[in-house]
Amino acid sequence: MLQVTDLRVDYGNITALRGVSFEVREKEIVTIIGSNGAGKSSTLMAISNIARKSGGSVHFKGQDISSLKPSAIVRAGIGHVPEGRHIFPFLTVQENLMVGVSGNVRSSRATTAANLDRVYELFPILAERRNQNGGTLSGGEQQMLAIGRGLMVDPEMLLFDEPSLGLAPIIVETIFALIQKIRDFGKTILLIEQNANMALAIADRGYVMETGNIILSGSAKELANNPSVASAYLGI
Amino acid sequence: MNYYLQTLVDGIAQGSIYALMAIGFAMIMGILGLVTFTHGEVIMIGAFAGFYALTFLKTGIFVALVAGFAAAWILGLVIELICYRRWPKGPDETWLITTIGVSTVLKSGAQIVLGTEQQLVPDVYTGFWTLGGVRILHIQVFMLVVLFILSAGLWLFLKKTRTGLELKAVSMDKTAAALLGVDVRRILVIGNAIGCALCGVSGVLLGVYYNSVHAVMGGSAGLKSFASAVLGGLTSIPGAAIGGILLGIFENVGVLFFSSGWRDVIAFLILIAVLLVRPSGLLGRKGAEKV
């Protein structure tokens, strides 16, 4: 479904990605794990065309989306829940969610209402706080709001950038259970994580990144059992 | 006593013009995340558009306001093309420099094309009411009504429409907005044009209220709109409106106690004093964002 070929990103003199290639098939959960600065976020930012690519291409459902505007990529069907959540602090929870409708190509009054209901059903706490400003939510609630916004876009594929970052372990488990649930809605998921344990537990396949390269790939099970992965990323 | 009330009335009237400019300024500032230096010149072009409509086309004040609005809207589109769109990847300072450049070109161009003399703007609404010894000009009430209608319209637009919601989202976080499918470029164009158009209207009012337009009137007008917006909290739209009205009152009260030469000095001294106490302005938002 998503085909990334030889992706390169430079920030000035610093090379963040040195030719990254991978693919995500329909209805899979694929994870990219790796330590800080390995280039995981840059990969997602380059797919969404927020970071400028210095080489390589991204194909989505056979179509070259490498040079589309970020908003057009979203409308083509790739949602992106960014690292650090990026909540609009002075919009209410509901307004935050409604911004996501901009990226929804199939939006109508009825689908918007149905999507909103679905988000509130998944995250009852958001329904409770719908008229509260986004900036007043706790970290975990903000992450739920960020995911909820992604669901309002209702894309075929969702990119998650470190959804566990800075959250209490109990909330991390909730978030990961949700990601599995979202796959059950028929979405394809690309998940970027430092928390390799959790990510490999829910993923079908995974890639390991280091200093701008993919150094390992395989099924989630293989990676979890790989001794070098275990020592470097699983803390075993 | 009447004397003081009269000053207050005049201050509010003058402040309503500043409020309109400041709302436009706050809007542009919020959406770009940067100060623009073309603001005064946009006000000047709006004022001249209104002036030409009134004198040469002999239209009424309403058409003049629409002319100012439209001219400034179009100028806003041109400014976006020249100042912002061509330099998307550069450092932030690029946009400051390009707006300074365009402002200079507009000011000098206006002096060449429109002349360096003050032009006399014909009177509209010369009548007045007297209320307990205080004189309220019809034009003063008219300006307040224009301010009220335009702010209410803007408020409704921001509150009720999808584009309005996108404008607010882009002003808070461009990356997040883009990742939710908002066409950030389109929103920048629209937000900048609306901000400029409001300034155009304020320019027409400025010309009509003081009966004159001038090619270099933009300098002081731009400064006043900046000051009003800073007073209100820089990107807060209601704050800008309040800041504008207050600045108008400050100026007139200053004249009351000192001579009229001190008008700007008093106004800006009070502005500095307010900012010493509340650095984020009256309705400014402190960074409440969670990381």
Short mmCIF file of C-alpha atoms in Angstrom, two decimals:
data_model
loop_
_atom_site.label_atom_id
_atom_site.label_comp_id
_atom_site.label_asym_id
_atom_site.label_seq_id
_atom_site.Cartn_x
_atom_site.Cartn_y
_atom_site.Cartn_z
CA MET A 1 0.00 0.00 0.00
CA LEU A 2 2.82 2.39 0.96
CA GLN A 3 6.10 2.02 -0.86
CA VAL A 4 9.07 4.10 0.29
CA THR A 5 12.11 3.89 -1.96
CA ASP A 6 15.59 5.20 -1.24
CA LEU A 7 14.31 8.11 0.84
CA ARG A 8 16.92 10.76 1.67
CA VAL A 9 16.58 13.81 3.90
CA ASP A 10 19.23 16.41 4.72
CA TYR A 11 18.97 19.23 7.23
CA GLY A 12 21.69 21.57 6.05
CA ASN A 13 24.93 19.67 6.43
CA ILE A 14 23.38 16.97 8.55
CA THR A 15 22.10 13.88 6.79
CA ALA A 16 19.08 12.46 8.58
CA LEU A 17 18.09 9.70 6.15
CA ARG A 18 20.60 7.90 3.93
CA GLY A 19 18.37 6.03 1.53
CA VAL A 20 15.56 4.37 3.43
CA SER A 21 13.36 1.79 1.70
CA PHE A 22 10.44 -0.15 3.13
CA GLU A 23 6.86 -1.01 2.46
CA VAL A 24 3.61 -1.28 4.36
CA ARG A 25 0.92 -3.65 3.09
CA GLU A 26 -2.80 -3.16 3.45
CA LYS A 27 -4.25 -3.58 6.97
CA GLU A 28 -0.85 -4.26 8.50
CA ILE A 29 0.65 -2.72 11.59
CA VAL A 30 4.26 -2.03 10.73
CA THR A 31 6.61 -0.50 13.27
CA ILE A 32 9.91 1.30 12.86
CA ILE A 33 11.95 1.15 16.05
CA GLY A 34 15.26 2.74 16.89
CA SER A 35 16.87 5.10 19.31
CA ASN A 36 16.73 8.88 19.45
CA GLY A 37 18.09 10.53 16.33
CA ALA A 38 17.96 7.39 14.20
CA GLY A 39 15.76 9.18 11.65
CA LYS A 40 12.38 7.70 12.53
CA SER A 41 10.48 10.98 12.77
CA SER A 42 12.27 12.34 9.73
CA THR A 43 10.96 9.34 7.80
CA LEU A 44 7.37 10.16 8.70
CA MET A 45 7.88 13.89 8.13
CA ALA A 46 9.28 13.12 4.68
CA ILE A 47 6.36 10.84 3.83
CA SER A 48 3.94 13.66 4.77
CA ASN A 49 6.19 16.14 2.90
CA ILE A 50 6.69 18.36 5.94
CA ALA A 51 10.44 17.63 5.76
CA ARG A 52 11.92 18.21 2.32
CA LYS A 53 13.21 15.10 0.59
CA SER A 54 16.61 15.32 -1.05
CA GLY A 55 16.02 12.06 -2.87
CA GLY A 56 13.86 8.98 -3.19
CA SER A 57 10.16 8.50 -3.70
CA VAL A 58 6.99 7.64 -1.85
CA HIS A 59 4.21 5.70 -3.58
CA PHE A 60 0.78 5.25 -2.06
CA LYS A 61 -1.60 2.76 -3.70
CA GLY A 62 0.60 2.86 -6.78
CA GLN A 63 0.48 6.66 -7.11
CA ASP A 64 3.61 8.78 -6.69
CA ILE A 65 2.86 11.18 -3.82
CA SER A 66 6.45 12.38 -3.34
CA SER A 67 5.80 15.96 -4.37
CA LEU A 68 2.21 16.48 -3.24
CA LYS A 69 1.52 19.21 -0.67
CA PRO A 70 1.10 17.94 2.92
CA SER A 71 -2.63 18.67 2.85
CA ALA A 72 -3.01 16.78 -0.45
CA ILE A 73 -1.20 13.76 0.98
CA VAL A 74 -3.63 13.72 3.89
CA ARG A 75 -6.54 13.96 1.48
CA ALA A 76 -5.06 11.13 -0.57
CA GLY A 77 -5.52 8.93 2.50
CA ILE A 78 -2.50 9.15 4.79
CA GLY A 79 -3.25 10.59 8.23
CA HIS A 80 -0.40 11.55 10.53
CA VAL A 81 -0.50 11.82 14.32
CA PRO A 82 2.65 13.85 14.97
CA GLU A 83 5.19 13.50 17.75
CA GLY A 84 4.48 15.82 20.65
CA ARG A 85 0.74 15.72 19.89
CA HIS A 86 0.51 19.27 18.49
CA ILE A 87 -2.87 20.04 20.06
CA PHE A 88 -4.34 23.46 19.17
CA PRO A 89 -4.17 24.88 22.70
CA PHE A 90 -6.86 27.55 22.42
CA LEU A 91 -9.39 25.54 20.46
CA THR A 92 -11.87 23.41 22.37
CA VAL A 93 -11.60 19.63 22.24
CA GLN A 94 -14.47 19.48 19.77
CA GLU A 95 -12.98 22.23 17.58
CA ASN A 96 -9.66 20.37 17.59
CA LEU A 97 -11.50 17.31 16.29
CA MET A 98 -13.43 19.33 13.71
CA VAL A 99 -10.21 20.61 12.13
CA GLY A 100 -9.60 16.99 11.08
CA VAL A 101 -12.67 17.14 8.83
CA SER A 102 -10.62 19.33 6.45
CA GLY A 103 -8.59 16.30 5.46
CA ASN A 104 -11.59 14.03 5.04
CA VAL A 105 -12.46 13.75 1.35
CA ARG A 106 -15.66 11.86 2.02
CA SER A 107 -16.93 14.35 4.58
CA SER A 108 -20.58 15.22 4.74
CA ARG A 109 -22.77 16.28 7.62
CA ALA A 110 -23.69 12.64 8.27
CA THR A 111 -20.16 11.15 8.13
CA THR A 112 -18.83 13.96 10.31
CA ALA A 113 -21.45 13.30 12.97
CA ALA A 114 -20.81 9.54 12.78
CA ASN A 115 -17.04 9.98 13.04
CA LEU A 116 -17.42 12.35 15.95
CA ASP A 117 -19.63 9.80 17.73
CA ARG A 118 -17.07 7.09 17.09
CA VAL A 119 -14.23 9.19 18.54
CA TYR A 120 -16.28 10.04 21.62
CA GLU A 121 -17.17 6.38 22.02
CA LEU A 122 -13.48 5.40 21.88
CA PHE A 123 -12.47 8.24 24.19
CA PRO A 124 -15.32 9.00 26.62
CA ILE A 125 -13.05 11.44 28.45
CA LEU A 126 -12.95 13.63 25.34
CA ALA A 127 -16.74 13.71 25.20
CA GLU A 128 -16.75 14.88 28.81
CA ARG A 129 -14.30 17.66 28.02
CA ARG A 130 -15.58 18.61 24.58
CA ASN A 131 -15.96 22.30 25.49
CA GLN A 132 -12.67 22.58 27.32
CA ASN A 133 -9.61 24.11 25.63
CA GLY A 134 -7.16 21.57 24.25
CA GLY A 135 -4.27 23.16 26.13
CA THR A 136 -5.88 22.36 29.48
CA LEU A 137 -5.87 18.57 28.95
CA SER A 138 -3.36 16.23 30.56
CA GLY A 139 -0.66 14.62 28.44
CA GLY A 140 -2.55 11.35 28.04
CA GLU A 141 -5.77 13.14 27.12
CA GLN A 142 -3.88 15.24 24.58
CA GLN A 143 -2.54 12.06 22.99
CA MET A 144 -6.09 10.70 22.79
CA LEU A 145 -7.21 13.97 21.24
CA ALA A 146 -4.39 13.79 18.70
CA ILE A 147 -5.42 10.26 17.75
CA GLY A 148 -9.08 11.30 17.69
CA ARG A 149 -8.25 14.10 15.24
CA GLY A 150 -6.49 11.58 13.05
CA LEU A 151 -9.65 9.45 13.06
CA MET A 152 -11.77 12.47 12.06
CA VAL A 153 -9.70 12.59 8.88
CA ASP A 154 -10.74 8.96 8.43
CA PRO A 155 -7.74 8.04 6.26
CA GLU A 156 -6.97 4.58 4.93
CA MET A 157 -3.57 4.70 6.55
CA LEU A 158 -2.40 6.32 9.78
CA LEU A 159 1.15 7.25 10.73
CA PHE A 160 1.82 7.36 14.49
CA ASP A 161 4.92 9.18 15.70
CA GLU A 162 5.93 8.07 19.21
CA PRO A 163 2.44 7.93 20.72
CA SER A 164 3.87 6.65 24.02
CA LEU A 165 6.26 9.56 24.50
CA GLY A 166 6.09 11.03 28.00
CA LEU A 167 3.04 9.05 29.09
CA ALA A 168 2.52 6.93 32.20
CA PRO A 169 2.80 3.15 31.54
CA ILE A 170 -0.87 2.52 32.20
CA ILE A 171 -1.89 5.13 29.62
CA VAL A 172 0.64 3.74 27.14
CA GLU A 173 -1.15 0.39 27.34
CA THR A 174 -4.49 2.06 26.65
CA ILE A 175 -3.04 3.87 23.66
CA PHE A 176 -1.54 0.71 22.18
CA ALA A 177 -4.78 -1.21 22.69
CA LEU A 178 -6.47 1.60 20.77
CA ILE A 179 -4.03 1.39 17.91
CA GLN A 180 -4.93 -2.29 17.54
CA LYS A 181 -8.59 -1.37 17.63
CA ILE A 182 -8.03 1.20 14.89
CA ARG A 183 -6.48 -1.51 12.72
CA ASP A 184 -9.62 -3.54 13.31
CA PHE A 185 -11.56 -0.66 11.72
CA GLY A 186 -9.67 -1.64 8.56
CA LYS A 187 -6.89 0.96 8.75
CA THR A 188 -3.28 0.38 7.84
CA ILE A 189 -0.81 1.57 10.46
CA LEU A 190 2.80 2.69 10.44
CA LEU A 191 4.02 3.12 14.00
CA ILE A 192 7.24 4.84 15.04
CA GLU A 193 8.39 3.95 18.53
CA GLN A 194 11.26 4.05 20.96
CA ASN A 195 9.27 1.74 23.21
CA ALA A 196 10.27 -1.30 21.16
CA ASN A 197 8.71 -3.82 23.55
CA MET A 198 5.21 -2.43 23.20
CA ALA A 199 5.55 -1.70 19.51
CA LEU A 200 6.72 -5.22 18.60
CA ALA A 201 3.97 -6.70 20.75
CA ILE A 202 1.22 -5.26 18.56
CA ALA A 203 2.99 -5.07 15.18
CA ASP A 204 2.93 -7.59 12.35
CA ARG A 205 6.29 -6.58 10.94
CA GLY A 206 9.04 -4.24 11.96
CA TYR A 207 12.12 -2.38 10.80
CA VAL A 208 15.05 -1.28 12.94
CA MET A 209 16.64 2.07 12.15
CA GLU A 210 20.05 3.36 13.08
CA THR A 211 21.75 6.61 12.00
CA GLY A 212 19.53 7.12 9.00
CA ASN A 213 19.56 3.56 7.71
CA ILE A 214 17.34 0.55 8.07
CA ILE A 215 19.62 -2.13 9.48
CA LEU A 216 17.17 -4.94 10.16
CA SER A 217 13.73 -6.04 9.09
CA GLY A 218 11.46 -8.96 9.71
CA SER A 219 8.30 -10.11 11.40
CA ALA A 220 7.68 -8.63 14.82
CA LYS A 221 8.36 -12.02 16.40
CA GLU A 222 11.70 -12.46 14.66
CA LEU A 223 12.81 -9.00 15.69
CA ALA A 224 11.74 -9.47 19.30
CA ASN A 225 13.75 -12.71 19.43
CA ASN A 226 16.78 -11.29 17.64
CA PRO A 227 19.58 -11.10 20.24
CA SER A 228 21.07 -7.85 18.97
CA VAL A 229 17.66 -6.15 18.94
CA ALA A 230 16.97 -7.50 22.38
CA SER A 231 20.17 -6.13 23.83
CA ALA A 232 20.00 -2.76 22.10
CA TYR A 233 16.32 -1.87 22.25
CA LEU A 234 14.43 -4.20 24.53
CA GLY A 235 16.61 -3.76 27.57
CA ILE A 236 17.02 -7.50 28.07
CA MET B 1 -17.10 67.98 33.34
CA ASN B 2 -18.51 68.24 29.83
CA TYR B 3 -15.06 68.94 28.65
CA TYR B 4 -13.85 65.58 29.93
CA LEU B 5 -16.85 63.74 28.51
CA GLN B 6 -16.24 65.41 25.18
CA THR B 7 -12.65 64.18 25.26
CA LEU B 8 -13.84 60.68 26.01
CA VAL B 9 -16.28 60.73 23.08
CA ASP B 10 -13.62 62.01 20.69
CA GLY B 11 -11.17 59.45 22.04
CA ILE B 12 -13.53 56.56 21.49
CA ALA B 13 -14.29 57.73 17.97
CA GLN B 14 -10.64 58.04 17.08
CA GLY B 15 -10.02 54.76 18.85
CA SER B 16 -12.58 52.99 16.68
CA ILE B 17 -10.35 53.66 13.65
CA TYR B 18 -7.30 52.38 15.52
CA ALA B 19 -9.30 49.35 16.63
CA LEU B 20 -10.13 48.41 13.05
CA MET B 21 -6.49 48.74 11.95
CA ALA B 22 -5.34 46.80 14.97
CA ILE B 23 -7.79 43.96 14.34
CA GLY B 24 -6.38 43.62 10.83
CA PHE B 25 -2.85 43.76 12.17
CA ALA B 26 -3.55 41.16 14.87
CA MET B 27 -5.12 38.89 12.28
CA ILE B 28 -2.08 39.05 9.97
CA MET B 29 0.32 38.79 12.88
CA GLY B 30 -1.48 35.72 14.21
CA ILE B 31 -1.56 33.91 10.93
CA LEU B 32 2.01 34.69 9.81
CA GLY B 33 3.57 34.57 13.25
CA LEU B 34 5.50 37.67 12.23
CA VAL B 35 5.19 41.44 12.20
CA THR B 36 4.40 42.99 8.83
CA PHE B 37 5.74 46.41 7.79
CA THR B 38 3.35 46.91 4.88
CA HIS B 39 0.45 47.65 7.18
CA GLY B 40 0.61 51.45 7.06
CA GLU B 41 0.82 51.46 3.29
CA VAL B 42 -2.18 49.17 2.99
CA ILE B 43 -4.10 51.68 5.12
CA MET B 44 -2.91 54.50 2.85
CA ILE B 45 -3.98 52.69 -0.33
CA GLY B 46 -7.37 51.97 1.25
CA ALA B 47 -7.70 55.64 2.15
CA PHE B 48 -6.91 56.72 -1.42
CA ALA B 49 -9.34 54.19 -2.88
CA GLY B 50 -12.05 55.67 -0.67
CA PHE B 51 -10.98 59.20 -1.54
CA TYR B 52 -11.15 58.55 -5.30
CA ALA B 53 -14.53 56.89 -4.96
CA LEU B 54 -15.88 59.90 -3.05
CA THR B 55 -14.36 62.72 -5.13
CA PHE B 56 -14.12 61.43 -8.67
CA LEU B 57 -16.81 58.79 -8.84
CA LYS B 58 -19.03 60.83 -6.47
CA THR B 59 -20.22 57.70 -4.77
CA GLY B 60 -21.58 57.57 -1.25
CA ILE B 61 -19.62 56.56 1.78
CA PHE B 62 -20.72 52.92 1.54
CA VAL B 63 -19.25 52.45 -1.91
CA ALA B 64 -16.13 54.24 -0.69
CA LEU B 65 -15.79 51.76 2.16
CA VAL B 66 -16.26 48.86 -0.25
CA ALA B 67 -13.65 50.41 -2.55
CA GLY B 68 -11.18 50.66 0.33
CA PHE B 69 -11.95 47.10 1.36
CA ALA B 70 -11.52 45.76 -2.17
CA ALA B 71 -8.36 47.73 -2.99
CA ALA B 72 -6.70 46.60 0.22
CA TRP B 73 -7.83 42.99 -0.32
CA ILE B 74 -6.22 42.97 -3.77
CA LEU B 75 -3.09 44.64 -2.39
CA GLY B 76 -3.05 41.94 0.28
CA LEU B 77 -3.00 39.26 -2.41
CA VAL B 78 -0.13 41.04 -4.19
CA ILE B 79 1.82 41.43 -0.94
CA GLU B 80 1.40 37.73 -0.22
CA LEU B 81 2.75 36.88 -3.67
CA ILE B 82 5.76 39.18 -3.46
CA CYS B 83 6.65 39.10 0.23
CA TYR B 84 5.75 35.62 1.42
CA ARG B 85 5.09 33.07 -1.32
CA ARG B 86 8.37 33.53 -3.14
CA TRP B 87 10.43 32.97 0.02
CA PRO B 88 8.89 30.00 1.80
CA LYS B 89 12.10 28.26 2.84
CA GLY B 90 14.17 31.17 4.08
CA PRO B 91 14.70 32.24 7.68
CA ASP B 92 11.97 34.25 9.39
CA GLU B 93 13.81 37.52 8.88
CA THR B 94 13.29 37.21 5.12
CA TRP B 95 9.62 38.10 5.48
CA LEU B 96 10.46 41.13 7.62
CA ILE B 97 12.87 42.42 4.99
CA THR B 98 10.50 41.79 2.07
CA THR B 99 7.66 43.65 3.80
CA ILE B 100 9.98 46.59 4.56
CA GLY B 101 10.94 46.63 0.89
CA VAL B 102 7.39 46.50 -0.42
CA SER B 103 6.34 49.16 2.10
CA THR B 104 9.06 51.51 0.82
CA VAL B 105 8.13 50.87 -2.80
CA LEU B 106 4.45 51.52 -2.08
CA LYS B 107 5.15 54.73 -0.16
CA SER B 108 7.53 56.15 -2.75
CA GLY B 109 5.35 54.93 -5.61
CA ALA B 110 2.34 56.61 -4.06
CA GLN B 111 4.25 59.88 -3.77
CA ILE B 112 5.16 59.72 -7.46
CA VAL B 113 1.80 58.59 -8.79
CA LEU B 114 -0.65 60.15 -6.33
CA GLY B 115 1.36 63.28 -5.50
CA THR B 116 3.00 64.59 -2.38
CA GLU B 117 0.28 67.07 -1.38
CA GLN B 118 -2.49 66.40 1.06
CA GLN B 119 -5.75 65.77 -0.73
CA LEU B 120 -8.94 67.19 0.67
CA VAL B 121 -11.58 64.55 1.35
CA PRO B 122 -15.16 65.84 1.12
CA ASP B 123 -17.30 65.78 4.23
CA VAL B 124 -19.74 62.98 4.85
CA TYR B 125 -22.28 63.12 7.66
CA THR B 126 -21.62 66.67 8.86
CA GLY B 127 -24.47 66.67 11.38
CA PHE B 128 -24.16 66.21 15.12
CA TRP B 129 -26.25 65.68 18.23
CA THR B 130 -25.79 67.57 21.46
CA LEU B 131 -26.30 65.52 24.56
CA GLY B 132 -26.01 67.44 27.80
CA GLY B 133 -23.42 69.76 26.35
CA VAL B 134 -21.41 66.99 24.70
CA ARG B 135 -21.25 67.10 20.94
CA ILE B 136 -21.44 63.73 19.17
CA LEU B 137 -20.81 63.87 15.44
CA HIS B 138 -22.83 61.61 13.16
CA ILE B 139 -19.61 60.45 11.55
CA GLN B 140 -18.31 59.34 14.97
CA VAL B 141 -21.34 57.16 15.51
CA PHE B 142 -21.07 55.89 11.97
CA MET B 143 -17.44 54.83 12.56
CA LEU B 144 -18.41 52.93 15.68
CA VAL B 145 -21.19 51.20 13.78
CA VAL B 146 -18.76 50.20 11.03
CA LEU B 147 -16.34 48.86 13.64
CA PHE B 148 -19.14 46.93 15.31
CA ILE B 149 -20.48 45.40 12.08
CA LEU B 150 -17.05 44.37 10.81
CA SER B 151 -15.97 42.86 14.13
CA ALA B 152 -19.24 41.00 14.49
CA GLY B 153 -18.87 39.72 10.92
CA LEU B 154 -15.31 38.62 11.58
CA TRP B 155 -16.33 36.94 14.83
CA LEU B 156 -19.13 35.04 13.09
CA PHE B 157 -16.79 34.06 10.26
CA LEU B 158 -14.19 32.71 12.68
CA LYS B 159 -16.77 30.98 14.86
CA LYS B 160 -19.11 29.49 12.31
CA THR B 161 -17.27 28.66 9.11
CA ARG B 162 -14.82 25.91 8.24
CA THR B 163 -12.36 28.45 6.81
CA GLY B 164 -12.61 30.38 10.07
CA LEU B 165 -11.76 27.28 12.07
CA GLU B 166 -8.85 26.55 9.74
CA LEU B 167 -7.60 30.12 10.19
CA LYS B 168 -7.54 29.69 13.95
CA ALA B 169 -5.87 26.29 13.66
CA VAL B 170 -3.17 27.62 11.32
CA SER B 171 -2.49 30.56 13.63
CA MET B 172 -1.82 28.11 16.48
CA ASP B 173 0.11 25.33 14.77
CA LYS B 174 0.84 25.22 11.04
CA THR B 175 2.33 21.71 11.08
CA ALA B 176 -0.60 20.18 12.91
CA ALA B 177 -3.04 21.97 10.63
CA ALA B 178 -1.27 20.69 7.51
CA LEU B 179 -1.22 17.14 8.87
CA LEU B 180 -4.99 17.32 9.31
CA GLY B 181 -5.48 18.26 5.67
CA VAL B 182 -5.68 22.06 5.97
CA ASP B 183 -4.24 23.82 2.93
CA VAL B 184 -1.98 26.17 4.91
CA ARG B 185 -1.01 28.24 1.85
CA ARG B 186 -4.63 28.98 1.01
CA ILE B 187 -5.35 29.96 4.62
CA LEU B 188 -2.35 32.32 4.68
CA VAL B 189 -3.63 34.01 1.52
CA ILE B 190 -7.16 34.41 2.90
CA GLY B 191 -6.09 35.52 6.38
CA ASN B 192 -3.66 38.07 5.01
CA ALA B 193 -6.26 39.43 2.59
CA ILE B 194 -8.92 39.77 5.30
CA GLY B 195 -6.46 41.55 7.60
CA CYS B 196 -5.49 43.94 4.82
CA ALA B 197 -9.10 44.56 3.79
CA LEU B 198 -10.02 45.62 7.35
CA CYS B 199 -7.12 48.06 7.26
CA GLY B 200 -8.35 49.38 3.94
CA VAL B 201 -11.69 50.23 5.53
CA SER B 202 -9.94 51.88 8.46
CA GLY B 203 -7.97 53.96 5.94
CA VAL B 204 -11.19 55.22 4.33
CA LEU B 205 -12.55 56.19 7.75
CA LEU B 206 -9.28 57.90 8.64
CA GLY B 207 -9.45 59.99 5.46
CA VAL B 208 -13.10 60.88 5.95
CA TYR B 209 -12.75 61.72 9.66
CA TYR B 210 -9.77 64.03 9.21
CA ASN B 211 -10.83 65.24 5.75
CA SER B 212 -7.45 64.45 4.27
CA VAL B 213 -5.41 61.71 2.66
CA HIS B 214 -1.70 61.81 2.09
CA ALA B 215 0.83 59.48 0.45
CA VAL B 216 2.89 59.23 3.64
CA MET B 217 -0.01 58.88 6.05
CA GLY B 218 0.82 55.17 6.39
CA GLY B 219 3.82 55.63 8.67
CA SER B 220 1.96 56.94 11.67
CA ALA B 221 -1.12 54.81 10.95
CA GLY B 222 0.96 51.64 10.86
CA LEU B 223 2.63 52.59 14.12
CA LYS B 224 -0.73 53.23 15.79
CA SER B 225 -2.13 49.90 14.67
CA PHE B 226 0.99 48.14 15.92
CA ALA B 227 0.77 49.94 19.25
CA SER B 228 -2.93 49.11 19.64
CA ALA B 229 -2.33 45.46 18.85
CA VAL B 230 0.59 45.27 21.30
CA LEU B 231 -1.59 46.88 23.96
CA GLY B 232 -4.28 44.29 23.40
CA GLY B 233 -1.97 41.29 23.30
CA LEU B 234 -0.54 41.26 19.76
CA THR B 235 -2.58 38.44 18.22
CA SER B 236 -5.79 38.67 20.21
CA ILE B 237 -8.53 40.11 18.03
CA PRO B 238 -10.81 41.35 20.84
CA GLY B 239 -7.65 42.58 22.56
CA ALA B 240 -6.73 44.59 19.47
CA ALA B 241 -10.17 46.21 19.42
CA ILE B 242 -9.92 47.20 23.08
CA GLY B 243 -6.31 48.31 22.62
CA GLY B 244 -7.31 50.56 19.72
CA ILE B 245 -10.13 52.25 21.62
CA LEU B 246 -7.87 52.74 24.66
CA LEU B 247 -5.11 54.23 22.54
CA GLY B 248 -7.62 56.69 21.09
CA ILE B 249 -8.75 57.69 24.58
CA PHE B 250 -5.15 57.99 25.85
CA GLU B 251 -4.23 60.30 23.01
CA ASN B 252 -7.15 62.63 23.57
CA VAL B 253 -6.72 62.67 27.32
CA GLY B 254 -3.04 63.45 26.81
CA VAL B 255 -3.97 66.46 24.71
CA LEU B 256 -6.27 67.61 27.49
CA PHE B 257 -3.46 67.92 30.01
CA PHE B 258 -0.61 68.93 27.77
CA SER B 259 -0.53 70.51 24.34
CA SER B 260 -1.49 68.65 21.21
CA GLY B 261 2.17 68.28 20.30
CA TRP B 262 2.40 65.77 23.15
CA ARG B 263 -0.38 63.58 21.75
CA ASP B 264 1.82 60.71 20.54
CA VAL B 265 4.27 61.01 23.42
CA ILE B 266 1.54 60.58 26.04
CA ALA B 267 -0.05 57.71 24.15
CA PHE B 268 3.17 55.79 23.88
CA LEU B 269 4.25 56.52 27.45
CA ILE B 270 1.01 54.97 28.65
CA LEU B 271 1.55 52.05 26.30
CA ILE B 272 5.00 51.46 27.78
CA ALA B 273 3.60 51.73 31.29
CA VAL B 274 0.91 49.11 30.55
CA LEU B 275 3.46 46.75 29.06
CA LEU B 276 5.72 47.09 32.09
CA VAL B 277 2.86 45.81 34.22
CA ARG B 278 1.45 43.28 31.74
CA PRO B 279 4.11 42.33 29.19
CA SER B 280 1.75 40.03 27.28
CA GLY B 281 -0.76 42.84 26.72
CA LEU B 282 -4.29 43.14 28.05
CA LEU B 283 -5.73 39.96 26.55
CA GLY B 284 -2.46 38.33 25.52
CA ARG B 285 -2.06 34.59 25.90
CA LYS B 286 0.79 33.24 27.86
CA GLY B 287 2.31 30.10 26.39
CA ALA B 288 0.04 27.49 27.94
CA GLU B 289 0.96 24.77 25.51
CA LYS B 290 1.84 21.41 26.98
CA VAL B 291 4.78 19.53 25.57
#
